[in-house]
Amino acid sequence: MDQLARALSGIVGPQHVITRAAELLVYENDGLPGYRLRPRFVVAPGNRAEAIAVVRALAAANAPFVARGAGTGLSAGSLADGIVMIGLHRMRQIYSIDPVGRTATVEPGVVNARLSKAAAPYGLHYAPDPSSQTACSIGGNVAENAGGPHCLKYGVTLNHVLHATVVLPDGELIELAAPRDDEIGYDLLGAFVGSEGCFGVAVDVTVRLTPNPARVCTMLADFPALDGAAKAVSAIIAAGIVPAALELVDAGTIAAVEASIYAAGYPTDVEACLLVEVDGPAAGLDDDTAAVQRICRENGARAVRTATDSSDRERLWQGRKKAFGAMGRVAPHLVVQDAVVPRTRLAPVLRRIGEIAERHRVRVCNVFHAGDGNLHPNIPCDGNDADEMARVHAACREIMEVCIGEGGTITGEHGVGLDKQPYMDMLFSPESLDAMCRLRDAFDPARRANPGKVVPVRYCREWNASPSARKAVGAAP
Amino acid sequence: MTDAHGPAAAHEPAGTPDLADVVRAARAEGRGLKVVGAGKWSGEGTPAARVRDGADQVTLRRLSGIVAYVPGDLTLTARAGTTLAELDDATRAHGQWCPLCPWGTDDGTIGATFATATTGPFGAALGRPRDLALGIEFVDGEGAVARGGGRVVKNVAGFDLVRLMVGAFGTLGIITEVTVRLRAIPAADVTVLIVPAGGGVRGASPPAGAKWPPAAGSSSIERDAAVADALIAAEVAPSGCAVLDQHDARLLGVPAGAVVARYMGSTALVRAGVAEAGRLGTVTETDGRFWTSYRARDPHPRMLRGSPLSISVARRLKGRFDPGSVLNPGILGEDAE
């Protein structure tokens, strides 16, 4: 056993330091196929004190590390290339729920859906709902600034985090709070949320809980033409309606879902369906529902079905939320992509994506947060087929180029990690990338937390100017 | 007063490259720069008034105008010196508006609103500057021009330079351009005065879930605050709510003891909200222009609790984004000791 591993097992107990190759296997991947890296070993603290002690021990040893929640990420951001991995999956305690102040304080390993379940007796829930919510952790959500279908109305993780206790990579413990309206100070919490594990490790997080809406109405609109569905999305938002969710599912996805155990009753003879949910006080909800139905029909919807009860609603949502799982029937692997375009550019971008798929002989299934313009072009494939994977990657690159060309961005909620690094300099100037490096350096001057992720190292001026600093850390690919 | 470098100069750059030149020159000469938008938040007692004597003044008023606006996307990109009134004119023509509505007046600039993260009476319901900023361009303390975020409503590409700059009071970079999220103007927008049921507040039936009635022996302002809490806890909550002391009520032409609330949304939603308010007291509709004078009236001072630079991360940020202390020196209380 390596010496550092032995030292850390003194903190967390030997059974929580994983060093054997066979056991490390599950830590070599996240949810995105095509990347596989083995950590030096995994250390899994069981509580706040242990987590702090582990980070301090790593600081003393000048050892770089990667923190990981549930490993459901989709950007290869939580993979560790021969360095230490801190697994936060054992830190699953919900410290407190305040039903009056509508907040909860939790450990980072608490699973997203479990928090909502714990808040349910008070008529509250945790609003950000990534599709992986039954598995992903709050800590991982904070690291990625995770989204989800209901973020259209309720906002992303950033808008729901009120406080975090963070252990910086050098071992200092700091409290980050949402800025107050009557005070002056930097929004360090805002900078921390979405920093992909590069700024430190949150050992507890306080989040806002949201009251359950009085009424919910879920609709499924069938569109013979994909174009019409895309146009309806813009028209709904432009009409001033803020749906709780506005999701697009295309024919390829529908076929996979309807052939699976997750069959949701989506029509298989259309190019796309829109899943539209409006919620809120009973007053005005019927008006919104009627307006959504009218706008869908005006844009070519063949039919608009309204879920009549909660089981009907859950079934409609199941088709959307389990779409990724259903793809397992189509091919052994699924490359889940993530990009954003201005909402009004959805129709032409979806057309271009179809052309790109055809040219590279890959199958693209779109299922995404249309109301935000947040695309998820998913490509079922065989990760062991080198020729096919080369075509998949070529198609992904072209899709990113199209999204950037339309004024969009390369990731809306999955993060940059390793996977999106090649596109960062298509989106940002060297000066902007250097500014991001400086922001990271303020939290982690030694660059020991998740080294080599997000911003390509070659764009960090100060870093490049100081080879001795790089050598001292001994990481960074 | 002047410092060792001679009298303070005034700069009015016409573009981002000009501004970068001004910053580089100041950095080279060891001079400070006081950054001003329209000068609306820089009076006596404001944080801007703390800027060190002898700093040159940089005014961003020529750095103005809308750069991009696609109404269908509900996003707008404007240069920092664009006033909120200009923004309002441009968006209203398309049935849209920017819900920032910060404390102060609409001749303040969008750059200053974000640099100071000044919120307003609708911030809690409709979004504060940190929630509404999508993208940003800035010039750092060494004259480097950088961008964060973008023009789309959801974006996690790279570390968050947007949240870093919003509320930093221009001490890490001078904001030159901002992309903001807009909203459609709602079908109904009603402002009401609520006079709590005279003496008989206990008789009023409150919205479900509200803390009501106010404790016996409450003062008028405590009773009004209880009314506001009850309104916000109601199923249909107002977008904004104002509780006024006697002096402000008189100044703003509001009957003593009245709470002012604004309901926005579909006609049916607003009707329901006003009806719920009616369960707490007598409701009368009033002129929506109240909010303009309310915002202008309220100075909402910004406190400096301790020194922001006592935090290690904040100190290192300042060192990496403005190593020469060129940008708004003194504003963070550096000179207090």
Coordinates of C-alpha atoms in Angstrom, one line a residue, chain B residues 66-292:
Chain B
I66 CA -27.4 48.3 -27.5
V67 CA -25.1 45.8 -29.2
A68 CA -27.5 42.9 -29.9
Y69 CA -31.2 42.3 -29.2
V70 CA -33.2 39.4 -30.6
P71 CA -36.6 39.8 -29.0
G72 CA -37.5 36.1 -29.6
D73 CA -34.6 35.1 -27.4
L74 CA -35.5 37.5 -24.6
T75 CA -31.9 38.5 -24.3
L76 CA -30.2 41.8 -24.9
T77 CA -26.5 42.9 -25.0
A78 CA -25.6 46.5 -24.2
R79 CA -22.5 48.5 -23.5
A80 CA -21.9 49.5 -19.9
G81 CA -22.9 53.1 -20.2
T82 CA -26.4 52.4 -21.6
T83 CA -29.0 53.8 -19.2
L84 CA -31.8 51.8 -17.8
A85 CA -34.2 54.2 -19.5
E86 CA -32.7 53.5 -22.9
L87 CA -33.0 49.8 -22.2
D88 CA -36.6 50.2 -21.3
D89 CA -37.4 52.1 -24.5
A90 CA -35.8 49.5 -26.7
T91 CA -37.5 46.5 -25.0
R92 CA -40.9 48.0 -24.5
A93 CA -41.3 48.4 -28.2
H94 CA -41.3 44.6 -28.4
G95 CA -43.6 44.0 -25.4
Q96 CA -40.6 43.1 -23.2
W97 CA -38.8 44.6 -20.2
C98 CA -35.8 44.1 -18.1
P99 CA -36.8 43.4 -14.5
L100 CA -33.7 44.8 -12.8
C101 CA -35.4 48.0 -11.6
P102 CA -32.6 48.8 -9.1
W103 CA -32.9 51.3 -6.2
G104 CA -32.2 54.7 -7.8
T105 CA -33.4 56.2 -11.1
D106 CA -33.5 55.0 -14.6
D107 CA -30.8 57.4 -15.8
G108 CA -28.4 55.1 -14.0
T109 CA -26.5 52.7 -16.2
I110 CA -26.6 49.0 -16.8
G111 CA -22.9 48.7 -16.1
A112 CA -23.2 50.3 -12.7
T113 CA -26.2 48.2 -11.8
F114 CA -24.2 45.0 -12.4
A115 CA -21.0 46.3 -11.0
T116 CA -22.7 47.3 -7.7
A117 CA -25.2 44.4 -7.9
T118 CA -27.9 46.8 -6.9
T119 CA -31.2 45.1 -6.5
G120 CA -34.6 46.6 -6.2
P121 CA -38.1 46.0 -4.9
F122 CA -38.7 43.1 -7.4
G123 CA -35.3 41.4 -6.9
A124 CA -36.5 38.6 -4.7
A125 CA -39.4 37.7 -7.0
L126 CA -38.0 38.4 -10.5
G127 CA -34.2 38.1 -10.1
R128 CA -31.3 40.0 -8.8
P129 CA -28.4 41.2 -11.0
R130 CA -26.5 37.9 -10.4
D131 CA -29.5 36.0 -11.6
L132 CA -30.2 38.1 -14.6
A133 CA -26.6 38.5 -16.0
L134 CA -25.8 36.0 -18.8
G135 CA -22.6 37.4 -20.2
I136 CA -20.0 40.1 -19.5
E137 CA -17.0 41.8 -21.0
F138 CA -14.5 43.6 -18.8
V139 CA -11.1 45.2 -18.7
D140 CA -9.0 44.0 -15.8
G141 CA -6.5 46.1 -13.8
E142 CA -3.7 45.5 -16.3
G143 CA -5.8 46.4 -19.4
A144 CA -6.6 42.9 -20.5
V145 CA -10.0 42.5 -22.1
A146 CA -11.9 39.3 -21.2
R147 CA -15.3 37.8 -21.6
G148 CA -17.3 35.4 -19.5
G149 CA -20.6 33.7 -20.1
G150 CA -22.4 34.4 -23.4
R151 CA -25.7 35.3 -25.0
V152 CA -27.7 32.2 -24.1
V153 CA -29.8 31.6 -21.0
K154 CA -27.9 28.6 -19.8
N155 CA -24.2 28.3 -19.8
V156 CA -21.5 26.5 -17.8
A157 CA -18.6 26.8 -20.2
G158 CA -15.6 27.8 -18.1
F159 CA -15.1 29.3 -14.7
D160 CA -17.8 31.9 -13.9
L161 CA -16.3 35.4 -14.6
V162 CA -19.9 36.8 -14.7
R163 CA -20.6 36.1 -11.1
L164 CA -17.1 37.3 -10.3
M165 CA -17.6 40.7 -11.8
V166 CA -21.2 41.3 -10.7
G167 CA -21.1 43.1 -7.3
A168 CA -17.3 43.5 -7.3
F169 CA -17.7 47.3 -7.5
G170 CA -15.3 47.5 -10.4
T171 CA -12.4 46.5 -8.2
L172 CA -11.5 43.4 -10.3
G173 CA -12.4 44.7 -13.7
I174 CA -14.3 47.5 -15.4
I175 CA -17.5 46.1 -16.9
T176 CA -17.8 47.2 -20.5
E177 CA -20.7 45.1 -21.8
V178 CA -23.4 43.0 -20.3
T179 CA -25.9 40.5 -21.7
V180 CA -29.1 40.4 -19.7
R181 CA -32.2 38.2 -19.5
L182 CA -35.5 39.9 -20.4
R183 CA -39.1 39.1 -19.7
A184 CA -42.3 39.6 -21.6
I185 CA -44.5 42.4 -20.3
P186 CA -47.3 40.6 -18.5
A187 CA -50.9 40.8 -19.6
A188 CA -51.8 42.4 -16.2
D189 CA -49.8 44.6 -14.0
V190 CA -51.6 46.1 -11.0
T191 CA -50.4 48.0 -8.0
V192 CA -52.6 48.1 -5.0
L193 CA -52.8 49.9 -1.6
I194 CA -53.7 47.6 1.2
V195 CA -55.0 49.3 4.4
P196 CA -55.0 46.6 7.1
A197 CA -58.6 46.1 8.3
G198 CA -58.9 49.0 10.8
G199 CA -58.5 47.8 14.4
G200 CA -60.0 44.5 13.4
V201 CA -57.0 42.8 11.8
R202 CA -57.9 39.7 13.8
G203 CA -61.2 39.5 11.9
A204 CA -59.4 39.4 8.6
S205 CA -59.0 36.0 7.2
P206 CA -55.4 35.4 6.1
P207 CA -54.1 33.5 3.2
A208 CA -53.3 29.9 4.0
G209 CA -49.8 29.4 5.5
A210 CA -49.3 33.0 6.5
K211 CA -48.2 34.0 10.0
W212 CA -51.3 35.9 11.0
P213 CA -52.6 37.9 12.9
P214 CA -49.8 40.1 14.0
A215 CA -49.0 40.0 17.7
A216 CA -51.3 42.0 20.0
G217 CA -49.9 45.5 20.7
S218 CA -47.9 45.6 17.4
S219 CA -47.0 49.1 16.2
S220 CA -48.3 50.2 12.9
I221 CA -45.1 49.4 11.0
E222 CA -44.9 45.9 12.6
R223 CA -48.5 45.3 11.6
D224 CA -47.7 46.4 8.0
A225 CA -44.7 44.1 8.0
A226 CA -47.0 41.3 9.1
V227 CA -49.3 42.1 6.2
A228 CA -46.3 42.1 3.8
D229 CA -45.2 38.7 5.1
A230 CA -48.7 37.3 4.7
L231 CA -48.9 38.6 1.2
I232 CA -45.6 37.0 0.2
A233 CA -46.7 33.7 1.8
A234 CA -50.0 33.7 -0.1
E235 CA -50.6 31.3 -3.0
V236 CA -50.4 34.2 -5.4
A237 CA -47.5 36.3 -4.2
P238 CA -46.9 39.9 -5.4
S239 CA -43.8 40.7 -7.5
G240 CA -42.9 43.4 -5.0
C241 CA -44.2 44.8 -1.7
A242 CA -43.4 48.1 0.1
V243 CA -43.8 48.8 3.8
L244 CA -43.4 52.5 4.5
D245 CA -42.8 54.5 7.7
Q246 CA -45.0 57.6 8.2
H247 CA -42.4 60.0 6.8
D248 CA -42.0 58.0 3.5
A249 CA -45.7 57.4 3.2
R250 CA -46.3 61.2 3.3
L251 CA -43.5 61.8 0.9
L252 CA -44.8 59.3 -1.6
G253 CA -48.4 60.2 -1.2
V254 CA -49.5 56.9 0.3
P255 CA -52.1 56.9 3.1
A256 CA -50.5 56.2 6.5
G257 CA -50.4 52.6 7.4
A258 CA -50.9 51.3 3.9
V259 CA -48.9 48.5 2.3
V260 CA -48.2 48.8 -1.4
A261 CA -48.0 45.6 -3.6
R262 CA -47.5 44.9 -7.2
Y263 CA -49.1 41.9 -8.9
M264 CA -48.0 40.9 -12.4
G265 CA -49.0 38.0 -14.6
S266 CA -52.0 36.7 -16.5
T267 CA -55.3 38.5 -15.9
A268 CA -56.7 35.7 -13.9
L269 CA -53.6 35.3 -11.7
V270 CA -53.5 39.0 -10.9
R271 CA -57.2 39.0 -10.1
A272 CA -56.7 36.1 -7.7
G273 CA -53.7 37.9 -6.0
V274 CA -55.6 41.1 -5.5
A275 CA -58.5 39.1 -4.1
E276 CA -56.2 37.4 -1.6
A277 CA -54.8 40.8 -0.5
G278 CA -58.4 41.8 0.1
R279 CA -58.6 39.3 2.9
L280 CA -56.1 41.3 4.9
G281 CA -57.6 44.8 4.6
T282 CA -59.2 47.3 2.3
V283 CA -57.6 47.2 -1.2
T284 CA -57.6 50.1 -3.7
E285 CA -55.8 50.1 -7.0
T286 CA -53.2 52.8 -7.4
D287 CA -50.8 54.3 -10.0
G288 CA -48.0 52.0 -10.9
R289 CA -45.7 55.0 -11.1
F290 CA -45.4 54.7 -7.3
W291 CA -42.5 52.3 -7.8
T292 CA -40.5 54.8 -9.7

